[in-house]
CSV table of C-alpha atoms and ligand atoms in Angstrom, one decimal:
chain,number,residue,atom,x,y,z
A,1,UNK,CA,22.7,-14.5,-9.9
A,2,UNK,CA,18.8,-14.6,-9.0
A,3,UNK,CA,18.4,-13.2,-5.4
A,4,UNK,CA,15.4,-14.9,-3.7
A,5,UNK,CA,13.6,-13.3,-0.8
A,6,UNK,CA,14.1,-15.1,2.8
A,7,UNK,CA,10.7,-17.1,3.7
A,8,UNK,CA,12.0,-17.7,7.1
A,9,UNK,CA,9.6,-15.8,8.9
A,10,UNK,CA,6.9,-17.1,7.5
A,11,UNK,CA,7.4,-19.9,10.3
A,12,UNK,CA,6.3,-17.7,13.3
A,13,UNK,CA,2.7,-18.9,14.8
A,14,UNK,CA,1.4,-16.0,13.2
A,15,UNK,CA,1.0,-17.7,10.1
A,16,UNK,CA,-0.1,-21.0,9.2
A,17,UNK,CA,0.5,-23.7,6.4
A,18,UNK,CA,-0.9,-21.7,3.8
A,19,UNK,CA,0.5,-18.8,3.8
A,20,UNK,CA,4.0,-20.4,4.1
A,21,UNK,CA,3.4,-22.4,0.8
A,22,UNK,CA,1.6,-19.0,-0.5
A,23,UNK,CA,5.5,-16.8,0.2
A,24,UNK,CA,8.0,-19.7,-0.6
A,25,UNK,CA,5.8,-19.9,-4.3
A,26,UNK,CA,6.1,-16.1,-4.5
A,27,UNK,CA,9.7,-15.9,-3.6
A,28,UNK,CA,10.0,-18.4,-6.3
A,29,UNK,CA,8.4,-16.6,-9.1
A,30,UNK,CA,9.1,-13.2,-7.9
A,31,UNK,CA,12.8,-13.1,-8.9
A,32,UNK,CA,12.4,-14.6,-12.7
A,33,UNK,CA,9.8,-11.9,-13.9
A,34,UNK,CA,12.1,-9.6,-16.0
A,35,UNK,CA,9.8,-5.9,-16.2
A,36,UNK,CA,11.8,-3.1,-17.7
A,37,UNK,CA,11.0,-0.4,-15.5
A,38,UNK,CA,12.5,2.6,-17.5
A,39,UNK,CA,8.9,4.0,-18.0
A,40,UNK,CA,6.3,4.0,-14.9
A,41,UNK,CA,3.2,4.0,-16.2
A,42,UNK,CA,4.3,1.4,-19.1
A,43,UNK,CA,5.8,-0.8,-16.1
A,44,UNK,CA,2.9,-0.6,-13.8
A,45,UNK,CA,0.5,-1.9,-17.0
A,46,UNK,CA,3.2,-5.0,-17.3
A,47,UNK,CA,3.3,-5.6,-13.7
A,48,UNK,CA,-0.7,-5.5,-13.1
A,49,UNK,CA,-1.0,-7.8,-16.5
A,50,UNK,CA,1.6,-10.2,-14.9
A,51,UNK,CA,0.2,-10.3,-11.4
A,52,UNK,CA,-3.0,-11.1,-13.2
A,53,UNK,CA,-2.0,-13.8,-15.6
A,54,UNK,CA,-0.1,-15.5,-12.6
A,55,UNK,CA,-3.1,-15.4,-9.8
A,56,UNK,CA,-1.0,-12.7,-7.2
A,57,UNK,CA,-4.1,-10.6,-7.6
A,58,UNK,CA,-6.5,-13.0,-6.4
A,59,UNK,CA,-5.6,-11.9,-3.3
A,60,UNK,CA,-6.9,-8.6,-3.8
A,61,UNK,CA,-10.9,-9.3,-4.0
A,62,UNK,CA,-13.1,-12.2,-2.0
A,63,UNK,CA,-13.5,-15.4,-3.7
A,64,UNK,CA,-17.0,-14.9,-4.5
A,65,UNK,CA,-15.7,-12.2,-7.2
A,66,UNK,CA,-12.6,-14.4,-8.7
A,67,UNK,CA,-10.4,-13.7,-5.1
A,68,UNK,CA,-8.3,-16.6,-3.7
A,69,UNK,CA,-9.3,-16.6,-0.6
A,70,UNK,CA,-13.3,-16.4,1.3
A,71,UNK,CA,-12.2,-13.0,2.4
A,72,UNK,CA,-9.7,-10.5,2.2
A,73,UNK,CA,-6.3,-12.1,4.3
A,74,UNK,CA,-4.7,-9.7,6.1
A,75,UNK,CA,-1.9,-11.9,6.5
A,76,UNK,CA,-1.1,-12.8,2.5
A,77,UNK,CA,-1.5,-9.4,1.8
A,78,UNK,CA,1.6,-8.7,4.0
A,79,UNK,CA,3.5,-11.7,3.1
A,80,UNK,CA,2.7,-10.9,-0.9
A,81,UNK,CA,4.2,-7.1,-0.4
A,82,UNK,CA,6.8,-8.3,1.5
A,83,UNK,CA,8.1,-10.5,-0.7
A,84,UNK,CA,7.2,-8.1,-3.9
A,85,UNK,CA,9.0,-4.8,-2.3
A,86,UNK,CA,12.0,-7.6,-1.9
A,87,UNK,CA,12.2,-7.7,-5.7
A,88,UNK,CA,10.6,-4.4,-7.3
A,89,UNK,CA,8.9,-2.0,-5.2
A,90,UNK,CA,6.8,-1.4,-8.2
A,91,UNK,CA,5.6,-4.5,-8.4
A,92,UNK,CA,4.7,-4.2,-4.4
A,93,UNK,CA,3.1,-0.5,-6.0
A,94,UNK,CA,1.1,-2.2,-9.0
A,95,UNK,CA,0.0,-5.0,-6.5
A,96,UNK,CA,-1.1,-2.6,-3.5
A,97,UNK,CA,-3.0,-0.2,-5.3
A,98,UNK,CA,-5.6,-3.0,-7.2
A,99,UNK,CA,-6.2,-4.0,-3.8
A,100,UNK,CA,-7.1,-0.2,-2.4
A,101,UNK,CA,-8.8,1.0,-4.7
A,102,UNK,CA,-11.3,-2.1,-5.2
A,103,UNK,CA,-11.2,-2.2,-1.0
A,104,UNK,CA,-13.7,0.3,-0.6
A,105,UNK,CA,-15.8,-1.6,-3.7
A,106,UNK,CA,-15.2,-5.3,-1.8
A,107,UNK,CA,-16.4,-3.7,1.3
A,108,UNK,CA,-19.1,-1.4,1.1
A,109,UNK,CA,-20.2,-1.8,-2.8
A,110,UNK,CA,-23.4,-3.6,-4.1
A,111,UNK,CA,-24.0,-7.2,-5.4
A,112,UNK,CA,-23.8,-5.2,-9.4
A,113,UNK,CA,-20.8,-3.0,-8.7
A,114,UNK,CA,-18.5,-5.7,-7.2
A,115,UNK,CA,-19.6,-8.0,-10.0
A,116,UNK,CA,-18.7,-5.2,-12.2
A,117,UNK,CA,-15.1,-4.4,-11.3
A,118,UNK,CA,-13.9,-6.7,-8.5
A,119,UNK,CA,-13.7,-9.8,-11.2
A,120,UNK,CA,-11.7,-7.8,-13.5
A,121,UNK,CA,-9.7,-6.2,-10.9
A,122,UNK,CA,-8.4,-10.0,-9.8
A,123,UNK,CA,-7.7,-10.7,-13.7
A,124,UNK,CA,-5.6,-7.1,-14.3
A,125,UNK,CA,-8.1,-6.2,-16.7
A,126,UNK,CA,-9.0,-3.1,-14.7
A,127,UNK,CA,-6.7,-1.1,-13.1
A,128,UNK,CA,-7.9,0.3,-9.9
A,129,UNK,CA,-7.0,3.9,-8.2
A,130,UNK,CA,-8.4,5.4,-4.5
A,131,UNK,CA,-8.9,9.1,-4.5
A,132,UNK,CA,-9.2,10.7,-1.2
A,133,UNK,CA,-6.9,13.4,-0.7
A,134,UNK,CA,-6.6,16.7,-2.2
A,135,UNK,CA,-4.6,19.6,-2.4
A,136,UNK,CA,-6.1,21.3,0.9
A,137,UNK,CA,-7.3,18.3,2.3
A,138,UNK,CA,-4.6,15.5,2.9
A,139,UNK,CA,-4.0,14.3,6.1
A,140,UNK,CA,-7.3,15.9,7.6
A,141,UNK,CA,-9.8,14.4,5.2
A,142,UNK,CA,-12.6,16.3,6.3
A,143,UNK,CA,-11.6,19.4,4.9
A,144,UNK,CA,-12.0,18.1,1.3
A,145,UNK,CA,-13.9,20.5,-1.2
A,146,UNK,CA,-14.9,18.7,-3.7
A,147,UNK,CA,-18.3,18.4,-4.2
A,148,UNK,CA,-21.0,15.8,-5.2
A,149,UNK,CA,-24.7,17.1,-5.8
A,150,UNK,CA,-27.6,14.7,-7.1
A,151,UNK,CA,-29.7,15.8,-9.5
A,152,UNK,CA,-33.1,14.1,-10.4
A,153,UNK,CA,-34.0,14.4,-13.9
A,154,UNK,CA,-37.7,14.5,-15.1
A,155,UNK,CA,-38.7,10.7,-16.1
A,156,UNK,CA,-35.5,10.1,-16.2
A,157,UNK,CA,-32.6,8.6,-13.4
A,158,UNK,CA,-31.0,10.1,-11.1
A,159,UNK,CA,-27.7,11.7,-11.8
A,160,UNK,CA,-24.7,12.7,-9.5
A,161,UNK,CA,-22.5,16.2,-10.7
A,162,UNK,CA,-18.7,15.6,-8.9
A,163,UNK,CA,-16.7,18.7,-9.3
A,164,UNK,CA,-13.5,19.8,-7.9
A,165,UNK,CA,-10.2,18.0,-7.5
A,166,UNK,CA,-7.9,15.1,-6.5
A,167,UNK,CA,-3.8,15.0,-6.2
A,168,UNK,CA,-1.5,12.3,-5.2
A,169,UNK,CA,-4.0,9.5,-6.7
A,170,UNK,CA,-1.6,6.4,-7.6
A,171,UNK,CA,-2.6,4.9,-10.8
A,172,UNK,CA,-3.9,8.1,-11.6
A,173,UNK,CA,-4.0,8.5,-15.6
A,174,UNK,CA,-3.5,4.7,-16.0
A,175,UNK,CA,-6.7,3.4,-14.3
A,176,UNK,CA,-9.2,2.3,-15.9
A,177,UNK,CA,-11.6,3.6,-12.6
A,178,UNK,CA,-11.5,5.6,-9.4
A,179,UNK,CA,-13.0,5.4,-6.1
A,180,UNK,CA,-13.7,8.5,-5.4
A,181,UNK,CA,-14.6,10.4,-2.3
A,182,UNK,CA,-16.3,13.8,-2.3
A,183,UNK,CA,-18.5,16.2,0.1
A,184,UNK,CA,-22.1,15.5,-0.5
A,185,UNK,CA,-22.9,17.6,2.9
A,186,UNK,CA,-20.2,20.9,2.7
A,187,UNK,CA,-21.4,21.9,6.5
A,188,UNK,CA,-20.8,18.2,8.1
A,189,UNK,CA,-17.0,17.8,7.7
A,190,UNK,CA,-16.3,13.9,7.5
A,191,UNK,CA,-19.8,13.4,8.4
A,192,UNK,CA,-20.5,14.6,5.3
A,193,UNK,CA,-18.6,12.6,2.9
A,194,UNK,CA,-19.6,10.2,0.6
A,195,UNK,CA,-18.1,7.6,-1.9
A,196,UNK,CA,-18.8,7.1,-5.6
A,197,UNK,CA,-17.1,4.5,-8.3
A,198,UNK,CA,-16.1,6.7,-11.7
A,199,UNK,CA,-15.3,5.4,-14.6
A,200,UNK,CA,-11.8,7.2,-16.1
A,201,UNK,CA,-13.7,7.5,-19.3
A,202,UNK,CA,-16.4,9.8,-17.6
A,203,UNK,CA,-16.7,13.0,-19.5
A,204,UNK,CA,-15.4,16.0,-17.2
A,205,UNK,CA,-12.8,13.6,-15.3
A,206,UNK,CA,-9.0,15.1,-16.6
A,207,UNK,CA,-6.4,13.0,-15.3
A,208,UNK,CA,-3.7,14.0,-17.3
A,209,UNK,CA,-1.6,15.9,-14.9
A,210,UNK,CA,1.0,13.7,-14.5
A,211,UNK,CA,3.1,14.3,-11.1
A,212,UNK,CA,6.9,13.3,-11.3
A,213,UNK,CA,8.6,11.8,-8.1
A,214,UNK,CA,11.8,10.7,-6.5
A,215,UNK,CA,10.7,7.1,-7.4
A,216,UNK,CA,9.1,7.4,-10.4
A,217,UNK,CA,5.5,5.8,-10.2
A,218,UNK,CA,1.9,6.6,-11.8
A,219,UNK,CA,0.9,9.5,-10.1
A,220,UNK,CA,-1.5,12.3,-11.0
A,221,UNK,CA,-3.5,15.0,-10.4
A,222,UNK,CA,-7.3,14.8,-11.4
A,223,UNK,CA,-9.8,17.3,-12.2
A,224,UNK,CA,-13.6,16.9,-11.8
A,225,UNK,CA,-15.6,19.5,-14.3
A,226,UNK,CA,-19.3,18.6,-14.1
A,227,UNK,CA,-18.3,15.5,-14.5
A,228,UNK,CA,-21.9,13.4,-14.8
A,229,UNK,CA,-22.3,9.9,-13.0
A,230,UNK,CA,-25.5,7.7,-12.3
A,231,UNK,CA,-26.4,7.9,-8.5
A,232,UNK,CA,-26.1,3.7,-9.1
A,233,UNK,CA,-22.4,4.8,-8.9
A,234,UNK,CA,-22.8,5.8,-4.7
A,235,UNK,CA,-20.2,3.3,-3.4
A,236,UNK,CA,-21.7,2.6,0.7
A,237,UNK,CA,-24.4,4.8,2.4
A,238,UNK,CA,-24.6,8.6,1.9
A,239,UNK,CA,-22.3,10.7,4.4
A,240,UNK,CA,-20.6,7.2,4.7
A,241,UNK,CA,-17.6,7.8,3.2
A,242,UNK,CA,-15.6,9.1,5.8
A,243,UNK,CA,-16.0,5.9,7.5
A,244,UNK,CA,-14.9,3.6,4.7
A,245,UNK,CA,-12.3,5.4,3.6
A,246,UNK,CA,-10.9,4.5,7.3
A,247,UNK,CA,-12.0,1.1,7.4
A,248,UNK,CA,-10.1,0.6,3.8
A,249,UNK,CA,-6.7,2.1,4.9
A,250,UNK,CA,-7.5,0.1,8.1
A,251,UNK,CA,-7.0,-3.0,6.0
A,252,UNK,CA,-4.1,-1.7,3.9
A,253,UNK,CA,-1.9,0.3,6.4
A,254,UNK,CA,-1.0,-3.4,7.7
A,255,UNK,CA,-0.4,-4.1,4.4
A,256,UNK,CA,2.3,-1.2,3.5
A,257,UNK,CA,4.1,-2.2,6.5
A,258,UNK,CA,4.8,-5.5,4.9
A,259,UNK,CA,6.2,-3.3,1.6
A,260,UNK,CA,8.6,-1.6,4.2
A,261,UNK,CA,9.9,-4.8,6.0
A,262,UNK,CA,10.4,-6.4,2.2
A,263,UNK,CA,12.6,-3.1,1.6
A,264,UNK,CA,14.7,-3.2,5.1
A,265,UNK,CA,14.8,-7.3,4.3
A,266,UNK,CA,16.5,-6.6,0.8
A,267,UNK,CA,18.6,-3.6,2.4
A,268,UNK,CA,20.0,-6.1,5.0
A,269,UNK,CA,20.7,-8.4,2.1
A,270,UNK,CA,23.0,-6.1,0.4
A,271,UNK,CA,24.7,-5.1,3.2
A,272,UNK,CA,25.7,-8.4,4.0
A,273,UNK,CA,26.6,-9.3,0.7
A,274,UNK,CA,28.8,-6.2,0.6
A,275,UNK,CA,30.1,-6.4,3.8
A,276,UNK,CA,31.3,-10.3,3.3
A,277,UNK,CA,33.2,-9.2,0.0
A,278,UNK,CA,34.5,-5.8,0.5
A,279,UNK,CA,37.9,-5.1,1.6
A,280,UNK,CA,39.8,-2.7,3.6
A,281,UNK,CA,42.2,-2.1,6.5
A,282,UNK,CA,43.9,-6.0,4.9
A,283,UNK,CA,40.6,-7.2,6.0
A,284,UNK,CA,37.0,-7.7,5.4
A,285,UNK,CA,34.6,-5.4,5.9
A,286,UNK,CA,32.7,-8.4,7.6
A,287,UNK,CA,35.2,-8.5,10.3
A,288,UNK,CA,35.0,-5.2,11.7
A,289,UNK,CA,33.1,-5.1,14.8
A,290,UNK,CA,31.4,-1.7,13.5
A,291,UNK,CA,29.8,-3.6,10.7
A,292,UNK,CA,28.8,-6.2,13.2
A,293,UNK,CA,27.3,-4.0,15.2
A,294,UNK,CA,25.7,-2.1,12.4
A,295,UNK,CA,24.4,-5.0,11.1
A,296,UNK,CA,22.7,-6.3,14.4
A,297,UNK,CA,21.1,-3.1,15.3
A,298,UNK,CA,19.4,-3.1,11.7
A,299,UNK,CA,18.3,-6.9,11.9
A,300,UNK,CA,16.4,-6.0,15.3
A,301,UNK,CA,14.9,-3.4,13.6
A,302,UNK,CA,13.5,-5.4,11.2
A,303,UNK,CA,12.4,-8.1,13.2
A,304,UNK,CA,11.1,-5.2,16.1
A,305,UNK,CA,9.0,-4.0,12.7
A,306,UNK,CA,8.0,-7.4,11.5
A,307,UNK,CA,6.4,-8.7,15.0
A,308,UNK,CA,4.6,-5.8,15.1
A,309,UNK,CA,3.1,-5.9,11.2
A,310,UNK,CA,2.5,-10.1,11.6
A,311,UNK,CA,0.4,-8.8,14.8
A,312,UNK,CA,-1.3,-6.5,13.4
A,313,UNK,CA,-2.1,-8.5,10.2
A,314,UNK,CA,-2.8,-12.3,12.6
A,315,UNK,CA,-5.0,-9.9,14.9
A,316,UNK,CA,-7.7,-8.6,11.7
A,317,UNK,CA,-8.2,-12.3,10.4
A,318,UNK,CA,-8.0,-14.7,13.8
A,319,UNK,CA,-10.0,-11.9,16.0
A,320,UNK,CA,-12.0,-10.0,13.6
A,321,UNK,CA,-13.2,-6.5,14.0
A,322,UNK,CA,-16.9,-7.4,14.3
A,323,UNK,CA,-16.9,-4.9,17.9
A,324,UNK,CA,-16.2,-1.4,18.3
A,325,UNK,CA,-13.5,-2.5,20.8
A,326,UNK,CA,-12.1,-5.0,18.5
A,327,UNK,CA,-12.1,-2.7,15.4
A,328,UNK,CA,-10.6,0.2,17.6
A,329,UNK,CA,-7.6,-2.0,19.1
A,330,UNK,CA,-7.1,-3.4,15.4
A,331,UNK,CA,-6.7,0.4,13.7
A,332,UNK,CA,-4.3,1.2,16.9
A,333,UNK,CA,-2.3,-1.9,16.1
A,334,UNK,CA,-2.4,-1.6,12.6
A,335,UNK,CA,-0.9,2.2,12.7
A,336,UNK,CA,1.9,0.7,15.3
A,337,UNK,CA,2.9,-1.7,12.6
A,338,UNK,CA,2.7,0.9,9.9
A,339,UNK,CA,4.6,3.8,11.7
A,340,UNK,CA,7.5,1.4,13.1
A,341,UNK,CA,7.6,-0.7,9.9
A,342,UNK,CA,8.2,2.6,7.7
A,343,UNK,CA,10.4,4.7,10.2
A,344,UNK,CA,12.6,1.3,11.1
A,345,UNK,CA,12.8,0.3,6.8
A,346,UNK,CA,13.7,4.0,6.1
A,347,UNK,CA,16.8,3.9,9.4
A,348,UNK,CA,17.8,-0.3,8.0
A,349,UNK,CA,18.0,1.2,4.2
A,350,UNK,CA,20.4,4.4,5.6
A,351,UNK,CA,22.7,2.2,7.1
A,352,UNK,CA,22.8,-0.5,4.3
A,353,UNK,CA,24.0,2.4,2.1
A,354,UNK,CA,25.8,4.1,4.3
A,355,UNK,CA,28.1,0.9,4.5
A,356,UNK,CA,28.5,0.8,0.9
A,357,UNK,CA,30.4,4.1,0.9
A,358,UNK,CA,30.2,5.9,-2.5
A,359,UNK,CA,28.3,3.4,-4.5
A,360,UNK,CA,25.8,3.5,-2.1
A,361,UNK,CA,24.8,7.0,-4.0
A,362,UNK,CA,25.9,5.5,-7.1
A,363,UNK,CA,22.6,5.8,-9.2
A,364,UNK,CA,21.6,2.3,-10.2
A,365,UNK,CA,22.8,0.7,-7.2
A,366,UNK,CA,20.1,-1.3,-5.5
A,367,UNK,CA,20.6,0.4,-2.1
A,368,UNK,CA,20.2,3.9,-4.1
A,369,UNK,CA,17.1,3.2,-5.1
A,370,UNK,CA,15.8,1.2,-2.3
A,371,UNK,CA,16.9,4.8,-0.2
A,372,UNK,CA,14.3,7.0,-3.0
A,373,UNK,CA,11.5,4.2,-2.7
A,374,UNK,CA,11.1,4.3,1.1
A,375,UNK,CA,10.6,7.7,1.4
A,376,UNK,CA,7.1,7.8,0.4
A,377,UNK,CA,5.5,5.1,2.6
A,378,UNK,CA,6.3,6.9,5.5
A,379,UNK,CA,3.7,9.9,4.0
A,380,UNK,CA,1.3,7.5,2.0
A,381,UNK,CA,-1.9,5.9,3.6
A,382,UNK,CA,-1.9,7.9,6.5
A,383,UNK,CA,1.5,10.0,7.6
A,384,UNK,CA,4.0,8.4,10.3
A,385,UNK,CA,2.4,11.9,12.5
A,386,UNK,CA,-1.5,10.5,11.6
A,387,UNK,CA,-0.5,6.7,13.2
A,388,UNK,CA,0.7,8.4,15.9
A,389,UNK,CA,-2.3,10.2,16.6
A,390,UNK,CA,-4.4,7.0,16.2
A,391,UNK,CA,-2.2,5.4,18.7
A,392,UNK,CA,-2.1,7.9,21.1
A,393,UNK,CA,-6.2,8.5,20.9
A,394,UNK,CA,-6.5,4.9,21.6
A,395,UNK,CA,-3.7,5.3,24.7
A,396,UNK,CA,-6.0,8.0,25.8
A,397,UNK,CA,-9.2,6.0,26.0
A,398,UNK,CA,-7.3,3.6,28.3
A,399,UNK,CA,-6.1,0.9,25.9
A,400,UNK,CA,-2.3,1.0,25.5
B,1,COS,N1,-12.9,2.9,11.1
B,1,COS,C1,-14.2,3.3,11.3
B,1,COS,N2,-14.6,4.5,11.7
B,1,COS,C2,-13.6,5.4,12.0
B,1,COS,C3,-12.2,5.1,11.9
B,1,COS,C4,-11.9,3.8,11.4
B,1,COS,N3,-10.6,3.4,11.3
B,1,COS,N4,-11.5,6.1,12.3
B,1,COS,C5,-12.3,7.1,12.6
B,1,COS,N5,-13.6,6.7,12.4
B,1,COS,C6,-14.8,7.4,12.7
B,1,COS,C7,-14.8,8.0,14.1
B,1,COS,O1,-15.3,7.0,15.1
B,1,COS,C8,-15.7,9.1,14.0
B,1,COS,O2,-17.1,8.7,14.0
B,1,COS,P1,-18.3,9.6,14.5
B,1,COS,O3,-18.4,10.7,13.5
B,1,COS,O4,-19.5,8.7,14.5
B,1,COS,O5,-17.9,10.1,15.9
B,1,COS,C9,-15.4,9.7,12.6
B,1,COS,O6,-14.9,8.6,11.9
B,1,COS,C10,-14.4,10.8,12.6
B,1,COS,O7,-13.3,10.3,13.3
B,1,COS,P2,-12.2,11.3,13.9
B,1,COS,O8,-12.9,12.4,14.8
B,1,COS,O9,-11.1,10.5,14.5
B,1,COS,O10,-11.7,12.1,12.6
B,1,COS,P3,-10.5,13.2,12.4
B,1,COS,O11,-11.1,14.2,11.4
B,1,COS,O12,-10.0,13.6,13.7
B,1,COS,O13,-9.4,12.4,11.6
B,1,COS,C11,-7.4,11.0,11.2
B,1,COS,C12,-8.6,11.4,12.1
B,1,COS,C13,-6.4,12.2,11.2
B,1,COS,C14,-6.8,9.8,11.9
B,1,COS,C15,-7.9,10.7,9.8
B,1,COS,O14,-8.4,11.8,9.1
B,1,COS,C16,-6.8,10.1,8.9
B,1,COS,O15,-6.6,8.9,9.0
B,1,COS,N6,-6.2,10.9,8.1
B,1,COS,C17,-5.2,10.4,7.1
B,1,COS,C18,-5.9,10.1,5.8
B,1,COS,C19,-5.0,9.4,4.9
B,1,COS,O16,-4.5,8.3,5.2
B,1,COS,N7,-4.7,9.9,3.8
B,1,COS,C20,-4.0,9.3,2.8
B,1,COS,C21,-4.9,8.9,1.6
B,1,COS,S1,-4.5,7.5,0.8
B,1,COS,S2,-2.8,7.7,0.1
């Protein structure tokens, strides 16, 4: 029986006629794509190629560069995750991870370089990656090591030598670039960093280190030795990287909220399936008040989650984040929605499998592997500890 992803939401005043048409055709398609998702890296290929053919990642880049939309929606980037994550989280991963790692490009890169990539990007004919963190530097960016130095040839151009390394870069072996952030001032910290667009091809670039995870997905390690670039490959101003790295997880942080709410949505699903068919006691497990409870303590959840992610997601497109104040309220808001969305998905998948009893561990079962996908979003993007720093910094300066 095809399950189909709820689209009632999608009738709050946050959104308007568009996006509703935009998640009721997603939810449509969504369930009839059949991806055998054995393999990761094979899967996340299909999934990217399929996204492409259909349009999904349109939504990814501005129109200007083959993008559905004038500029980057906040708001259909939620709704598509939400309803993606419903269906395959790894079709939620294949789609998210075109649109961060061609963010920084969409934002910050020149007239050439988002001709050059965000075109193909929309079509799934480049697979896109973002690679920030790094063994000693994860949550605290500006301890990264790995350096960038220009050298300027005699008569000929200029040339950029990145060496060091990246871990935990999604699409990492199986993209076909990388944005790539390294320290092109060692002494400045995240003043000092600066962003560059490298080509996996790039002699020197090793990203065969493939790192295996509770819910398999392409993940790697990659090593930088002497690896040459041209200095036309500086994505954004020099010692501006910091910055755009935050501005692009700004955009996408809202974003993985929506993958968490379409994992809690499906979680709540199978509970209620379960618990309308299941019997015990001579009764259904429906009719015990404990489920009822259960069950209404994980739908306000949700809902508590979703408000604050359709907020978040309305406030960057109606508002903007043209002012300091503006941009400053919208990073608060957006690490609200990500920290509640992830912690409340992660306490709504628990319960759903705790109510299946044993099969709930039973490997195959959908709430099993919802309970292995979760995990990671609350450590992606920026930790649930990071949001809460943002949110408390912005307490501190008197904005609650
Ligand atoms: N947009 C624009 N500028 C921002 C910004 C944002 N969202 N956040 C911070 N900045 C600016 C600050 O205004 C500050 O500017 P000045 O140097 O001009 O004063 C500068 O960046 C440094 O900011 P801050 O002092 O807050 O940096 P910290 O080193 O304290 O880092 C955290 C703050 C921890 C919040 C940041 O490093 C972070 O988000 N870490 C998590 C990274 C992450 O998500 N990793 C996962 C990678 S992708 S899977």
């Amino acid at each position: 029986m095809e399950i189909t992803a709820p689209t009632s939401h999608l009738s709050l005043p946050f959104f308007d006629a568009a996006h509703r048409e935009l998640g009721a055709r997603l939810a449509a398609w969504a369930p009839r794509q059949k991806v055998d998702e054995s393999e990761d890296r094979r899967a996340c290929r299909q999934w990217v190629r399929l996204l492409g053919d259909h349009g999904w990642l349109r939504y990814c880049v501005p129109a200007a560069f083959g993008g559905a939309l004038e500029k980057l929606d906040s708001r259909a980037l939620v709704i598509l995750r939400e309803t993606l994550a419903f269906h395959s989280p790894l079709a939620d991963f294949a789609f998210a991870m075109q649109g961060l790692g061609s963010g920084a490009i969409t934002l910050a890169g020149t007239p050439e370089q988002q001709a050059g990539y965000l075109g193909a990007v929309a079509r799934g004919e480049k697979i896109a990656a973002f690679a920030l963190s790094e063994p000693e530097a994860g949550s605290d960016v500006g301890a990264m090591a790995m350096t960038a130095t220009f050298e300027t040839a005699t008569g000929g151009a200029d040339t950029v030598v990145l060496n060091g390394s990246k871990t935990w870069i999604s699409n990492g072996g199986i993209a076909d670039y990388y944005c790539v952030f390294a320290k092109t001032e060692a002494a400045l910290g995240t003043r000092g960093i600066t962003a560059f667009i490298v080509d996996a091809a790039t002699a020197g670039l090793d990203s065969s280190e493939h790192i295996a995870v509770m819910a398999p997905h392409p993940l790697a390690t990659l090593q930088f030795n002497n690896c040459r670039i041209p200095a036309s490959a500086q994505l954004g101003s020099l010692n501006g990287g910091f910055k755009l790295a935050m501005q692009t997880l700004d955009i996408f942080r809202a974003s993985v909220a929506g993958a968490a709410l379409g994992m809690a949505r499906r979680a709540l699903h199978e509970a209620v399936a379960y618990a309308r068919q299941r019997k015990m006691f001579g009764q259904l497990l429906s009719d015990f008040q404990l489920t009822q409870a259960k069950l209404g303590e994980m739908a306000a959840l949700l809902d508590a989650a979703a408000l604050l992610t359709y907020r978040a997601a309305w406030l960057r497109d109606c508002v903007g984040t043209a002012t300091a104040a503006q941009a400053q309220t919208y990073s608060a808001q957006a690490a609200m929605a990500k920290m509640a969305a992830t912690e409340n998905a992660q306490r709504v998948i628990d319960m759903a499998l705790q109510m299946h009893g044993g099969l709930g561990v039973k490997v195959g079962t959908k709430v099993e592997s919802l309970y292995r996908d979760i995990r990671s979003l609350r450590i992606y993007e920026g930790a649930t500890e990071v949001q809460q720093i943002i949110i408390g910094k912005f307490c501190l300066k008197g904005q609650p």
